[in-house]
Every structure is written in C-alpha cells, then in structure tokens.
mmCIF file of C-alpha atoms in Angstrom:
data_model
loop_
_atom_site.group_PDB
_atom_site.id
_atom_site.type_symbol
_atom_site.label_atom_id
_atom_site.label_comp_id
_atom_site.label_asym_id
_atom_site.label_seq_id
_atom_site.Cartn_x
_atom_site.Cartn_y
_atom_site.Cartn_z
ATOM 1 C CA MET A 1 81.709 187.042 63.548
ATOM 2 C CA ALA A 2 81.200 184.638 65.860
ATOM 3 C CA ASP A 3 84.050 181.518 66.260
ATOM 4 C CA SER A 4 82.954 178.634 64.045
ATOM 5 C CA LYS A 5 84.371 175.766 66.317
ATOM 6 C CA GLU A 6 81.757 176.909 69.155
ATOM 7 C CA ILE A 7 78.954 175.975 66.968
ATOM 8 C CA VAL A 8 77.529 172.545 67.031
ATOM 9 C CA PRO A 9 74.333 172.452 65.435
ATOM 10 C CA LEU A 10 71.749 170.424 66.791
ATOM 11 C CA THR A 11 69.246 167.749 65.608
ATOM 12 C CA TRP A 12 65.828 169.664 65.822
ATOM 13 C CA GLY A 13 62.973 170.295 63.436
ATOM 14 C CA PRO A 14 60.090 171.002 63.140
ATOM 15 C CA GLY A 15 59.318 167.844 62.388
ATOM 16 C CA PHE A 16 58.650 167.158 66.432
ATOM 17 C CA ILE A 17 55.209 166.722 66.797
ATOM 18 C CA ASP A 18 54.789 163.868 64.338
ATOM 19 C CA GLU A 19 56.143 161.862 67.296
ATOM 20 C CA LEU A 20 53.666 164.085 70.153
ATOM 21 C CA LEU A 21 51.176 163.470 68.353
ATOM 22 C CA PRO A 22 50.408 159.463 68.051
ATOM 23 C CA SER A 23 51.688 159.269 71.265
ATOM 24 C CA SER A 24 49.108 161.438 73.069
ATOM 25 C CA GLN A 25 46.773 159.930 71.362
ATOM 26 C CA GLN A 26 47.924 156.460 72.049
ATOM 27 C CA ILE A 27 48.162 157.557 76.416
ATOM 28 C CA SER A 28 44.205 158.538 76.039
ATOM 29 C CA LEU A 29 43.351 155.459 74.015
ATOM 30 C CA LEU A 30 44.570 153.055 76.767
ATOM 31 C CA PHE A 31 43.579 154.754 79.767
ATOM 32 C CA GLN A 32 40.343 154.465 77.904
ATOM 33 C CA LEU A 33 41.020 150.479 76.882
ATOM 34 C CA SER A 34 42.275 150.295 80.664
ATOM 35 C CA TYR A 35 39.134 151.733 82.145
ATOM 36 C CA LEU A 36 36.848 148.797 80.172
ATOM 37 C CA CYS A 37 39.009 146.419 81.405
ATOM 38 C CA LEU A 38 39.168 147.435 85.039
ATOM 39 C CA GLY A 39 35.885 149.685 85.530
ATOM 40 C CA LYS A 40 34.259 146.608 86.750
ATOM 41 C CA PHE A 41 36.717 146.913 90.032
ATOM 42 C CA PRO A 42 35.862 149.556 92.291
ATOM 43 C CA LYS A 43 39.119 150.082 93.906
ATOM 44 C CA LEU A 44 41.004 149.789 90.415
ATOM 45 C CA GLU A 45 37.925 152.409 88.900
ATOM 46 C CA ARG A 46 39.077 154.505 91.179
ATOM 47 C CA LEU A 47 42.822 154.506 90.623
ATOM 48 C CA LEU A 48 42.591 154.461 86.819
ATOM 49 C CA ARG A 49 40.885 157.802 86.698
ATOM 50 C CA MET A 50 43.248 158.919 89.229
ATOM 51 C CA ARG A 51 45.590 159.040 87.264
ATOM 52 C CA ALA A 52 44.112 159.479 83.673
ATOM 53 C CA VAL A 53 42.827 162.954 85.723
ATOM 54 C CA GLU A 54 46.665 163.169 86.107
ATOM 55 C CA THR A 55 47.410 162.528 82.623
ATOM 56 C CA GLN A 56 44.237 165.403 81.696
ATOM 57 C CA LEU A 57 45.842 168.207 83.557
ATOM 58 C CA LEU A 58 49.630 167.159 82.918
ATOM 59 C CA PHE A 59 48.288 167.761 79.249
ATOM 60 C CA LYS A 60 46.935 170.954 80.196
ATOM 61 C CA SER A 61 49.911 172.556 81.695
ATOM 62 C CA SER A 62 52.106 171.364 78.361
ATOM 63 C CA GLU A 63 49.711 173.102 76.051
ATOM 64 C CA ALA A 64 50.902 176.372 78.171
ATOM 65 C CA VAL A 65 54.772 175.358 78.094
ATOM 66 C CA MET A 66 54.220 175.015 74.576
ATOM 67 C CA LEU A 67 52.171 178.511 74.314
ATOM 68 C CA LYS A 68 55.212 180.210 75.855
ATOM 69 C CA CYS A 69 57.715 178.504 72.971
ATOM 70 C CA VAL A 70 55.420 179.885 69.575
ATOM 71 C CA GLY A 71 55.607 183.455 71.333
ATOM 72 C CA THR A 72 58.970 183.222 72.135
ATOM 73 C CA SER A 73 59.821 182.597 68.648
ATOM 74 C CA GLN A 74 57.159 185.180 67.329
ATOM 75 C CA ASN A 75 58.627 187.401 69.275
ATOM 76 C CA LEU A 76 62.332 186.386 67.756
ATOM 77 C CA VAL A 77 61.036 186.640 64.242
ATOM 78 C CA SER A 78 59.327 190.045 65.002
ATOM 79 C CA SER A 79 61.767 191.790 67.844
ATOM 80 C CA LEU A 80 65.384 189.811 68.012
ATOM 81 C CA PHE A 81 65.718 189.378 64.589
ATOM 82 C CA PRO A 82 64.449 193.029 62.715
ATOM 83 C CA MET A 83 66.359 194.889 66.071
ATOM 84 C CA LEU A 84 69.295 192.881 65.280
ATOM 85 C CA ILE A 85 69.067 194.421 61.432
ATOM 86 C CA THR A 86 68.936 197.046 62.326
ATOM 87 C CA ALA A 87 71.522 197.499 64.457
ATOM 88 C CA THR A 88 74.174 195.938 61.981
ATOM 89 C CA GLN A 89 72.666 198.412 58.804
ATOM 90 C CA LYS A 90 73.849 201.103 61.677
ATOM 91 C CA ASN A 91 76.181 199.475 63.208
ATOM 92 C CA LYS A 92 74.450 199.645 66.586
ATOM 93 C CA PRO A 93 75.585 196.822 68.737
ATOM 94 C CA ILE A 94 75.337 197.953 72.185
ATOM 95 C CA LEU A 95 71.447 197.600 70.653
ATOM 96 C CA ALA A 96 72.231 194.076 69.539
ATOM 97 C CA VAL A 97 73.866 193.417 72.281
ATOM 98 C CA LYS A 98 71.430 194.766 74.627
ATOM 99 C CA PHE A 99 67.984 192.852 72.751
ATOM 100 C CA LEU A 100 70.614 189.655 73.104
ATOM 101 C CA GLU A 101 70.593 189.782 76.731
ATOM 102 C CA LYS A 102 66.617 189.889 76.400
ATOM 103 C CA ALA A 103 65.805 187.378 74.311
ATOM 104 C CA ARG A 104 68.263 185.077 76.375
ATOM 105 C CA THR A 105 65.862 186.317 79.306
ATOM 106 C CA TRP A 106 62.723 184.993 77.351
ATOM 107 C CA ILE A 107 65.085 181.532 76.848
ATOM 108 C CA VAL A 108 65.956 180.983 80.689
ATOM 109 C CA ASP A 109 62.049 181.678 81.433
ATOM 110 C CA ILE A 110 61.352 178.434 78.956
ATOM 111 C CA ILE A 111 64.434 176.465 79.831
ATOM 112 C CA GLN A 112 62.800 176.261 82.957
ATOM 113 C CA GLU A 113 59.010 175.827 82.263
ATOM 114 C CA VAL A 114 60.583 173.335 80.109
ATOM 115 C CA GLU A 115 62.508 171.268 83.441
ATOM 116 C CA LYS A 116 59.540 171.375 85.090
ATOM 117 C CA MET A 117 57.005 169.026 82.757
ATOM 118 C CA VAL A 118 59.236 167.527 82.560
ATOM 119 C CA GLN A 119 59.871 166.541 85.925
ATOM 120 C CA ARG A 120 56.414 166.326 85.830
ATOM 121 C CA TYR A 121 55.604 163.540 83.343
ATOM 122 C CA GLU A 122 58.647 162.030 85.536
ATOM 123 C CA THR A 123 56.469 162.102 88.414
ATOM 124 C CA LEU A 124 53.293 160.536 86.242
ATOM 125 C CA ASN A 125 55.231 157.595 85.190
ATOM 126 C CA LYS A 126 56.163 156.376 88.546
ATOM 127 C CA ASP A 127 52.666 156.889 89.922
ATOM 128 C CA VAL A 128 51.069 155.114 86.640
ATOM 129 C CA THR A 129 54.245 151.988 88.090
ATOM 130 C CA THR A 130 52.404 152.332 91.469
ATOM 131 C CA THR A 131 48.956 151.855 90.217
ATOM 132 C CA THR A 132 49.664 149.058 87.462
ATOM 133 C CA SER A 133 51.149 147.495 90.549
ATOM 134 C CA ASP A 134 48.469 147.568 92.096
ATOM 135 C CA VAL A 135 46.482 146.132 89.964
ATOM 136 C CA ASN A 136 48.602 143.059 89.921
ATOM 137 C CA THR A 137 48.015 142.744 94.103
ATOM 138 C CA GLU A 138 44.577 142.504 93.405
ATOM 139 C CA LYS A 139 44.479 140.356 90.510
ATOM 140 C CA LYS A 140 46.620 138.112 92.470
ATOM 141 C CA GLU A 141 43.178 137.718 94.501
ATOM 142 C CA THR A 142 41.863 136.381 91.734
ATOM 143 C CA GLU A 143 43.765 134.066 90.150
ATOM 144 C CA ASN A 144 41.735 130.882 91.507
ATOM 145 C CA ALA A 145 38.928 131.212 89.000
ATOM 146 C CA LEU A 146 41.388 131.228 86.167
ATOM 147 C CA GLN A 147 40.852 127.270 86.628
ATOM 148 C CA LYS A 148 37.633 128.016 84.923
ATOM 149 C CA LEU A 149 39.238 129.015 82.155
ATOM 150 C CA SER A 150 37.872 127.081 78.725
ATOM 151 C CA LYS A 151 40.469 125.827 76.216
ATOM 152 C CA GLU A 152 39.569 129.546 74.607
ATOM 153 C CA HIS A 153 42.124 131.655 77.016
ATOM 154 C CA GLN A 154 45.097 128.669 77.215
ATOM 155 C CA ALA A 155 43.996 129.571 72.293
ATOM 156 C CA LEU A 156 44.719 133.243 72.872
ATOM 157 C CA THR A 157 47.693 132.692 75.650
ATOM 158 C CA ASP A 158 49.496 131.457 72.882
ATOM 159 C CA ALA A 159 48.392 133.559 69.568
ATOM 160 C CA LEU A 160 49.567 136.067 72.258
ATOM 161 C CA ASN A 161 53.354 134.729 73.242
ATOM 162 C CA GLU A 162 53.627 134.557 69.722
ATOM 163 C CA LEU A 163 53.030 137.945 68.794
ATOM 164 C CA GLU A 164 54.672 139.676 71.702
ATOM 165 C CA GLU A 165 57.786 137.135 70.547
ATOM 166 C CA GLN A 166 57.411 139.103 66.934
ATOM 167 C CA LEU A 167 57.155 142.288 68.725
ATOM 168 C CA LYS A 168 60.142 142.075 70.452
ATOM 169 C CA ARG A 169 62.099 140.959 66.790
ATOM 170 C CA THR A 170 60.710 144.068 65.514
ATOM 171 C CA THR A 171 61.044 146.602 68.150
ATOM 172 C CA ASP A 172 65.054 145.050 67.938
ATOM 173 C CA GLU A 173 64.935 145.840 64.440
ATOM 174 C CA ILE A 174 64.093 149.588 64.995
ATOM 175 C CA GLU A 175 66.081 149.818 67.765
ATOM 176 C CA GLU A 176 69.000 148.407 65.425
ATOM 177 C CA ILE A 177 68.343 151.357 63.239
ATOM 178 C CA GLN A 178 67.609 154.113 65.189
ATOM 179 C CA LYS A 179 71.569 153.035 67.142
ATOM 180 C CA ASN A 180 73.045 153.369 62.719
ATOM 181 C CA ILE A 181 70.483 156.722 62.195
ATOM 182 C CA ASP A 182 72.492 158.441 65.657
ATOM 183 C CA TYR A 183 75.500 157.214 64.913
ATOM 184 C CA LYS A 184 74.772 158.416 61.216
ATOM 185 C CA MET A 185 73.395 162.003 62.361
ATOM 186 C CA ASN A 186 77.173 162.446 64.489
ATOM 187 C CA ALA A 187 78.733 162.245 61.635
ATOM 188 C CA LEU A 188 76.501 164.577 59.581
ATOM 189 C CA GLN A 189 77.313 167.236 62.584
ATOM 190 C CA ASN A 190 80.284 166.596 62.454
ATOM 191 C CA ALA A 191 80.789 167.215 58.544
ATOM 192 C CA ALA A 192 78.579 170.112 59.070
ATOM 193 C CA ARG A 193 81.229 171.543 62.487
ATOM 194 C CA ASP A 194 83.979 170.627 60.194
ATOM 195 C CA LEU A 195 83.028 172.453 56.961
ATOM 196 C CA ALA A 196 81.786 175.874 59.656
ATOM 197 C CA ALA A 197 85.270 175.626 60.398
ATOM 198 C CA GLN A 198 86.443 176.027 57.221
ATOM 199 C CA THR A 199 84.390 178.626 56.117
ATOM 200 C CA GLN A 200 83.228 182.095 57.155
ATOM 201 C CA LYS A 201 79.418 182.244 56.048
ATOM 202 C CA PHE A 202 78.315 178.717 57.112
ATOM 203 C CA SER A 203 79.057 179.365 60.284
ATOM 204 C CA ILE A 204 77.223 182.066 59.902
ATOM 205 C CA VAL A 205 74.305 179.972 58.942
ATOM 206 C CA ALA A 206 74.721 178.138 62.104
ATOM 207 C CA SER A 207 75.028 180.827 64.114
ATOM 208 C CA VAL A 208 71.808 182.055 63.716
ATOM 209 C CA VAL A 209 69.865 179.325 62.984
ATOM 210 C CA PRO A 210 69.665 176.549 65.269
ATOM 211 C CA PHE A 211 68.155 173.532 62.501
ATOM 212 C CA ILE A 212 70.493 170.856 61.153
ATOM 213 C CA GLY A 213 67.479 171.038 58.619
ATOM 214 C CA ALA A 214 68.873 174.450 57.859
ATOM 215 C CA ILE A 215 72.941 173.783 57.835
ATOM 216 C CA ILE A 216 71.702 170.744 55.839
ATOM 217 C CA LYS A 217 71.140 172.561 52.681
ATOM 218 C CA ALA A 218 73.285 175.543 53.482
ATOM 219 C CA ALA A 219 75.986 173.396 53.057
ATOM 220 C CA LYS A 220 74.862 171.300 50.092
ATOM 221 C CA GLU A 221 74.480 174.993 48.419
ATOM 222 C CA SER A 222 77.878 175.757 49.582
ATOM 223 C CA GLU A 223 80.409 176.206 46.936
ATOM 224 C CA PHE A 224 83.269 176.103 48.913
ATOM 225 C CA VAL A 225 85.171 172.941 50.453
ATOM 226 C CA PRO A 226 83.555 170.358 47.705
ATOM 227 C CA GLU A 227 84.693 167.723 49.582
ATOM 228 C CA ALA A 228 82.974 168.577 52.907
ATOM 229 C CA THR A 229 79.414 169.000 50.997
ATOM 230 C CA ALA A 230 80.104 166.347 49.187
ATOM 231 C CA LEU A 231 80.587 164.204 52.009
ATOM 232 C CA ILE A 232 77.422 166.053 54.179
ATOM 233 C CA LYS A 233 75.156 165.022 50.790
ATOM 234 C CA ARG A 234 76.149 161.116 51.091
ATOM 235 C CA LEU A 235 75.115 161.927 55.114
ATOM 236 C CA GLU A 236 72.005 162.802 54.332
ATOM 237 C CA SER A 237 70.898 160.357 51.618
ATOM 238 C CA GLU A 238 72.275 157.272 53.983
ATOM 239 C CA LEU A 239 70.407 158.727 56.354
ATOM 240 C CA ASN A 240 66.667 158.936 54.150
ATOM 241 C CA ASP A 241 67.379 155.177 53.462
ATOM 242 C CA LEU A 242 67.465 154.335 57.158
ATOM 243 C CA TYR A 243 64.762 156.572 57.438
ATOM 244 C CA SER A 244 63.078 154.841 55.465
ATOM 245 C CA SER A 245 63.614 151.252 56.603
ATOM 246 C CA LYS A 246 62.848 152.437 60.074
ATOM 247 C CA SER A 247 59.226 154.055 58.849
ATOM 248 C CA THR A 248 58.617 150.549 57.437
ATOM 249 C CA ALA A 249 59.246 148.717 60.856
ATOM 250 C CA LYS A 250 57.501 151.286 62.886
ATOM 251 C CA GLN A 251 54.407 150.477 60.690
ATOM 252 C CA ARG A 252 54.732 146.904 61.482
ATOM 253 C CA GLU A 253 55.427 147.315 64.798
ATOM 254 C CA TRP A 254 51.867 149.321 65.439
ATOM 255 C CA SER A 255 50.275 146.712 63.276
ATOM 256 C CA LEU A 256 51.678 144.025 65.721
ATOM 257 C CA GLN A 257 51.276 145.691 68.205
ATOM 258 C CA LEU A 258 47.079 146.821 67.418
ATOM 259 C CA GLN A 259 46.740 142.748 67.097
ATOM 260 C CA LEU A 260 48.134 142.181 70.664
ATOM 261 C CA ILE A 261 45.766 145.048 72.375
ATOM 262 C CA ASP A 262 43.085 143.161 70.403
ATOM 263 C CA LYS A 263 43.184 139.177 71.673
ATOM 264 C CA ARG A 264 44.506 140.973 75.057
ATOM 265 C CA MET A 265 41.018 142.527 75.472
ATOM 266 C CA THR A 266 38.782 139.746 73.689
ATOM 267 C CA LEU A 267 41.304 137.334 77.114
ATOM 268 C CA ALA A 268 40.524 140.607 79.357
ATOM 269 C CA LYS A 269 36.453 140.346 78.949
ATOM 270 C CA LEU A 270 36.057 136.262 79.150
ATOM 271 C CA GLN A 271 38.609 137.616 82.954
ATOM 272 C CA VAL A 272 36.132 140.047 83.493
ATOM 273 C CA ASP A 273 33.089 138.006 83.109
ATOM 274 C CA LEU A 274 34.605 135.179 85.314
ATOM 275 C CA GLY A 275 35.665 138.136 88.435
ATOM 276 C CA ILE A 276 38.831 137.619 87.525
ATOM 277 C CA ILE A 277 41.063 140.857 87.240
ATOM 278 C CA PRO A 278 42.972 140.837 83.702
ATOM 279 C CA LYS A 279 46.615 142.175 83.425
ATOM 280 C CA PRO A 280 46.915 145.825 83.029
ATOM 281 C CA THR A 281 48.886 145.933 79.897
ATOM 282 C CA HIS A 282 47.514 149.161 78.864
ATOM 283 C CA LEU A 283 48.791 150.271 81.323
ATOM 284 C CA GLN A 284 51.902 149.496 80.773
ATOM 285 C CA ASP A 285 52.147 151.194 77.238
ATOM 286 C CA VAL A 286 51.075 154.401 78.674
ATOM 287 C CA GLN A 287 53.792 154.530 80.837
ATOM 288 C CA MET A 288 55.764 153.904 77.602
ATOM 289 C CA TYR A 289 54.171 156.893 75.599
ATOM 290 C CA LEU A 290 54.175 159.245 77.833
ATOM 291 C CA SER A 291 57.972 158.562 77.990
ATOM 292 C CA LYS A 292 57.514 159.856 74.548
ATOM 293 C CA ILE A 293 56.747 162.791 75.856
ATOM 294 C CA GLN A 294 59.402 163.074 78.187
ATOM 295 C CA LYS A 295 61.981 162.276 75.618
ATOM 296 C CA ILE A 296 60.573 165.417 72.920
ATOM 297 C CA LEU A 297 60.787 167.994 75.978
ATOM 298 C CA ILE A 298 64.118 166.840 76.803
ATOM 299 C CA ASP A 299 65.186 167.201 73.924
ATOM 300 C CA LEU A 300 63.460 170.990 74.135
ATOM 301 C CA LYS A 301 64.704 171.828 76.974
ATOM 302 C CA GLY A 302 68.071 171.018 75.203
ATOM 303 C CA PHE A 303 67.169 173.354 71.748
ATOM 304 C CA TRP A 304 66.346 175.627 73.775
ATOM 305 C CA GLU A 305 69.198 175.915 76.148
ATOM 306 C CA ASN A 306 71.186 175.129 72.325
ATOM 307 C CA VAL A 307 69.438 178.709 71.401
ATOM 308 C CA TYR A 308 70.591 180.245 74.758
ATOM 309 C CA SER A 309 74.280 179.711 73.995
ATOM 310 C CA LEU A 310 74.170 180.532 70.775
ATOM 311 C CA LEU A 311 72.432 183.893 71.453
ATOM 312 C CA GLY A 312 75.767 184.893 74.039
ATOM 313 C CA ILE A 313 78.012 183.733 71.395
ATOM 314 C CA ILE A 314 76.509 186.098 68.106
ATOM 315 C CA LYS A 315 76.746 188.988 70.989
ATOM 316 C CA ASP A 316 80.043 188.069 72.102
ATOM 317 C CA LYS A 317 81.691 187.410 68.644
ATOM 318 C CA THR A 318 80.124 190.123 66.785
ATOM 319 C CA PHE A 319 78.656 192.872 68.344
ATOM 320 C CA VAL A 320 80.983 193.164 71.212
ATOM 321 C CA GLY A 321 84.062 195.032 70.596
ATOM 322 C CA GLU A 322 83.206 194.760 66.094
ATOM 323 C CA ASP A 323 82.345 197.200 64.030
ATOM 324 C CA LEU A 324 80.635 195.141 61.489
ATOM 325 C CA ILE A 325 80.616 198.648 59.222
ATOM 326 C CA GLU A 326 84.537 198.028 58.874
ATOM 327 C CA GLU A 327 83.289 194.586 57.342
ATOM 328 C CA PRO A 328 81.057 194.993 54.624
ATOM 329 C CA GLU A 329 80.791 191.239 53.426
ATOM 330 C CA LEU A 330 80.834 189.697 56.412
ATOM 331 C CA ARG A 331 77.660 192.104 57.157
ATOM 332 C CA GLU A 332 75.976 191.427 54.130
ATOM 333 C CA GLU A 333 76.003 187.535 55.214
ATOM 334 C CA PHE A 334 74.974 187.734 58.630
ATOM 335 C CA LEU A 335 72.671 189.529 57.219
ATOM 336 C CA GLN A 336 71.228 187.378 54.700
ATOM 337 C CA SER A 337 71.387 184.616 57.706
ATOM 338 C CA ILE A 338 68.921 186.459 59.541
ATOM 339 C CA SER A 339 66.990 186.946 56.937
ATOM 340 C CA GLU A 340 66.677 183.111 56.923
ATOM 341 C CA ALA A 341 66.501 182.134 59.911
ATOM 342 C CA SER A 342 63.274 184.530 60.326
ATOM 343 C CA LYS A 343 61.774 182.165 57.901
ATOM 344 C CA MET A 344 63.130 178.787 60.205
ATOM 345 C CA TRP A 345 61.676 180.480 62.983
ATOM 346 C CA GLY A 346 58.138 180.686 61.634
ATOM 347 C CA SER A 347 58.064 177.136 61.020
ATOM 348 C CA PHE A 348 59.209 176.443 63.968
ATOM 349 C CA GLY A 349 56.605 178.627 66.217
ATOM 350 C CA VAL A 350 54.120 176.449 63.417
ATOM 351 C CA SER A 351 55.012 173.353 64.911
ATOM 352 C CA CYS A 352 55.027 174.787 68.339
ATOM 353 C CA ASN A 353 51.101 175.955 67.708
ATOM 354 C CA LYS A 354 50.403 172.484 65.978
ATOM 355 C CA SER A 355 51.853 170.704 69.474
ATOM 356 C CA VAL A 356 49.088 173.165 71.932
ATOM 357 C CA GLN A 357 46.392 172.294 69.453
ATOM 358 C CA ILE A 358 47.696 168.529 70.361
ATOM 359 C CA PHE A 359 47.547 169.237 73.872
ATOM 360 C CA GLN A 360 44.070 170.786 73.700
ATOM 361 C CA ASN A 361 42.318 168.837 72.047
ATOM 362 C CA GLN A 362 43.612 166.435 74.608
ATOM 363 C CA SER A 363 43.358 167.902 77.665
ATOM 364 C CA LYS A 364 39.638 169.110 76.549
ATOM 365 C CA ASP A 365 37.856 166.387 74.293
ATOM 366 C CA ALA A 366 40.172 163.180 74.870
ATOM 367 C CA TYR A 367 39.537 161.924 78.744
ATOM 368 C CA LYS A 368 35.325 162.633 78.360
ATOM 369 C CA PHE A 369 35.096 158.489 78.762
ATOM 370 C CA LEU A 370 35.860 159.551 82.752
ATOM 371 C CA GLU A 371 32.433 160.638 82.876
ATOM 372 C CA ILE A 372 30.793 156.795 82.178
ATOM 373 C CA ASP A 373 30.909 154.875 85.325
ATOM 374 C CA PRO A 374 32.548 151.813 83.415
ATOM 375 C CA SER A 375 30.178 149.088 85.348
ATOM 376 C CA SER A 376 27.310 150.176 84.247
ATOM 377 C CA LEU A 377 27.544 149.425 80.884
ATOM 378 C CA CYS A 378 25.380 146.792 79.178
ATOM 379 C CA ILE A 379 27.463 144.441 77.129
ATOM 380 C CA GLU A 380 26.218 146.277 73.582
ATOM 381 C CA GLU A 381 27.156 149.711 74.520
ATOM 382 C CA TRP A 382 30.408 148.061 76.011
ATOM 383 C CA GLN A 383 31.718 146.308 72.889
ATOM 384 C CA LYS A 384 30.339 149.378 71.128
ATOM 385 C CA GLN A 385 33.239 152.006 72.815
ATOM 386 C CA TYR A 386 35.412 148.956 72.538
ATOM 387 C CA ASP A 387 35.067 149.617 69.221
ATOM 388 C CA ASP A 388 35.819 153.227 68.226
ATOM 389 C CA VAL A 389 38.567 152.746 70.727
ATOM 390 C CA LYS A 390 39.938 149.664 67.814
ATOM 391 C CA LYS A 391 39.222 152.279 65.080
ATOM 392 C CA GLN A 392 40.765 155.241 66.798
ATOM 393 C CA LEU A 393 44.010 153.163 67.185
ATOM 394 C CA GLN A 394 43.755 151.543 63.568
ATOM 395 C CA ASP A 395 43.232 155.322 62.349
ATOM 396 C CA LEU A 396 46.601 156.622 63.886
ATOM 397 C CA ASN A 397 49.426 157.257 61.932
ATOM 398 C CA VAL A 398 52.673 156.277 63.704
ATOM 399 C CA SER A 399 55.342 156.164 60.879
ATOM 400 C CA SER A 400 55.383 159.512 60.571
ATOM 401 C CA SER A 401 57.740 160.197 63.245
ATOM 402 C CA CYS A 402 60.364 158.691 60.928
ATOM 403 C CA LYS A 403 60.781 161.379 57.983
ATOM 404 C CA THR A 404 63.984 163.145 58.345
ATOM 405 C CA PRO A 405 65.087 164.934 61.012
ATOM 406 C CA ALA A 406 65.924 168.214 57.936
ATOM 407 C CA ILE A 407 63.417 171.014 57.722
ATOM 408 C CA GLU A 408 61.112 170.830 54.423
ATOM 409 C CA LYS A 409 62.933 173.446 52.119
#
C-alpha cells in the first residue's frame, strides 16, 4: 500500500467559493463606482472601459477552466474510482495502472490551464496598476481647482483619515489572526501526517481523499493512537475559535470599507462637479480583489498538483508489484476509502460547478453598466445608479470565507 510518509494532506475543500463569490462581485461593483466617478473624463473613461472589458473576458475564461475541474471531478467519480474498485476486486493491477495514468493526464491539462489563468490575472492586475497611475497623472493637471473646495472637503478628508486608521488596525488584527490560523493548520497537517505514519488504515484514507476535512474526520473516528487523535481534535477546536474571531473582524473590516466607499464617493462627487479628477481608490481595491482570486487559482493549481502526486503514489505503491488479493483486510480498507473518496469528490465537483456559475454571472451581467455613457447621466440617474451599487455592496456576505476548512460532514 501507499507509503504513509509520502502523504501530505493539503488544506483545501469545497469552501473555496466562499471567498470567490464576494471577491468577484466586489471587482465589478468597484469598477462601476470608478466608472461613475471618472466617466466624465473621456480619456479615463476609455481606460476604465478597456480594463473592465478585459476583466469580463478573463472571468469568461475562468469559467471554462472551472468547468474542466467539474468534468474531471465527475470523471474521477464515474470512471476512475469504479475501475479501481473493479481492479482491486478482480486483482487486475495493470487495469488500475492504466486508468490512474489516464486520470493523471486529465489533471496535467487542468494544471496547465489554471497556470495560464494565474498569469492572466497577474497581467490584468499590472494593467490596472498602470491605469491607476494614468488617473493620478491626469489628476495632477486638475488639482489647481482644489482651492475652490469648501470646508466640507476638509471635513470629509478628516473623516476619511480616521476611517482609514480604524481600517488599518482591523486589517492588522485579521493578518495576525491569519498567522495563528496558518500556524495551527500546519500543526494540524503535521499531526495528521504523523497519524498516517502510525496507522495503515489512516494512510489509505489520506491517499485517496486529499481533502483536509475528510482527513480530520477520519482521524477523529480512528480508534488508533489516542494521543494523536486527541491532538487533532484539540487543534481543530482551536482553529474553530480562530476562524470565528476572523469572521467577526472581517465583518467589522467590511463595515469600515463600506463607510470609506460612501465618503470617498461623496468627496469624488464634490470634486467632479468642479472638474477635478478624484483619487482612483476604487481601482486600488479592484487590484486587491483580483489578487484574492489569483490566490484562489494558485491554491487550486497546488491542489491538483497534490492530487496528481497522490494518484502516482497509489499507482506505484498499491498496484505496481503488489497483489491485493493476498491482503484482504487492507483491500477492504482501500475499497471503503474509494467509496468515501467518491462522496468527497462529488462535493468538490458541486463547488466547482458553483464557481462556474459565479464566473458566468459576472462575465454575462455584471458589466452591463459599460453600455451606458456615464457623462450623459443626469444628477438623479447618477445618484440612482450609485445607490444601487451601494446597496449591492452592503448586501455582500464577506465573512462566509472565514469558515473552518473542514468539509461539512
């Protein structure tokens, strides 16, 4: 069977869409706010339109990549796992090796496609940075009108400075909590790996179900090595507390960000009315959320690379040069693990399908604001569009990404 020392559980599960959904929505809404702020300046309006269209097309391509993840997950459940069961029951290792290699070719293709997406997000982020710089350059040419602004401008600036300071403290708090989460998660994975090294059954589970939630569940249900399982349960409980604290802090952070957006828009409107180009703060936020989606794709690439390696381990250590018929107990454990893997991969496939819908909705409907010339909007219509975007931002659930990484049982 697989050498347990080679099993390295990856912190991944179906919950990745909890971060993907709000980030993709925030990007389109912040683009729309930038469009409303800068649309009266023709050169900047063209630049914004270009970046927004590029983002829309990138989301369409991301949808296609996630659709491949859906298909591969389904193929594992409907094709690979049944063939592994048949090969094990009938003692046909050559057949198992053949299908494992076929599955690995599917995964290589996905890894390459995801890598391309990561690079495209990197390029887009750089382009948005350039656009932000262009806005700032244009802004300098209009700042001679700043002296015409009233005391209202100074009051807004002071309020913005205070909110930005509160936001910085909250963001620092979240980063510190995340450091503790990473530390505890690393300890949890080490504990799971150590348990796998001590129990053959647990090693099998870790080989075919590369989801941290399933591995935690298997450890908690294990009757072997009580000290190791107790450690895993304690670490999971500590992680739950940390994720709860992070969720509270994230919600507070988002509340502050909404207040900042509102005050920045009020200030921007004052400036635009005087022909002054406002700061491109919303574009800077777009970059932040693009980076979050890029990070999700980097993690997804790492996940599939891990799956590729695990399938190779199963092939080399389980089916090459071994006769499972002579190990009936381990054979039964392997078959049970395959059954469990089918459930987990089914859940993962559902999440990938949800991500397809997220990218599809964003690429199809979220950028319809580009069909309107913002410079043609009357004051009432401008305010109506802004109020609509503001409400959508307020309705976003940004704390759902702070759930524990364990797959829901």
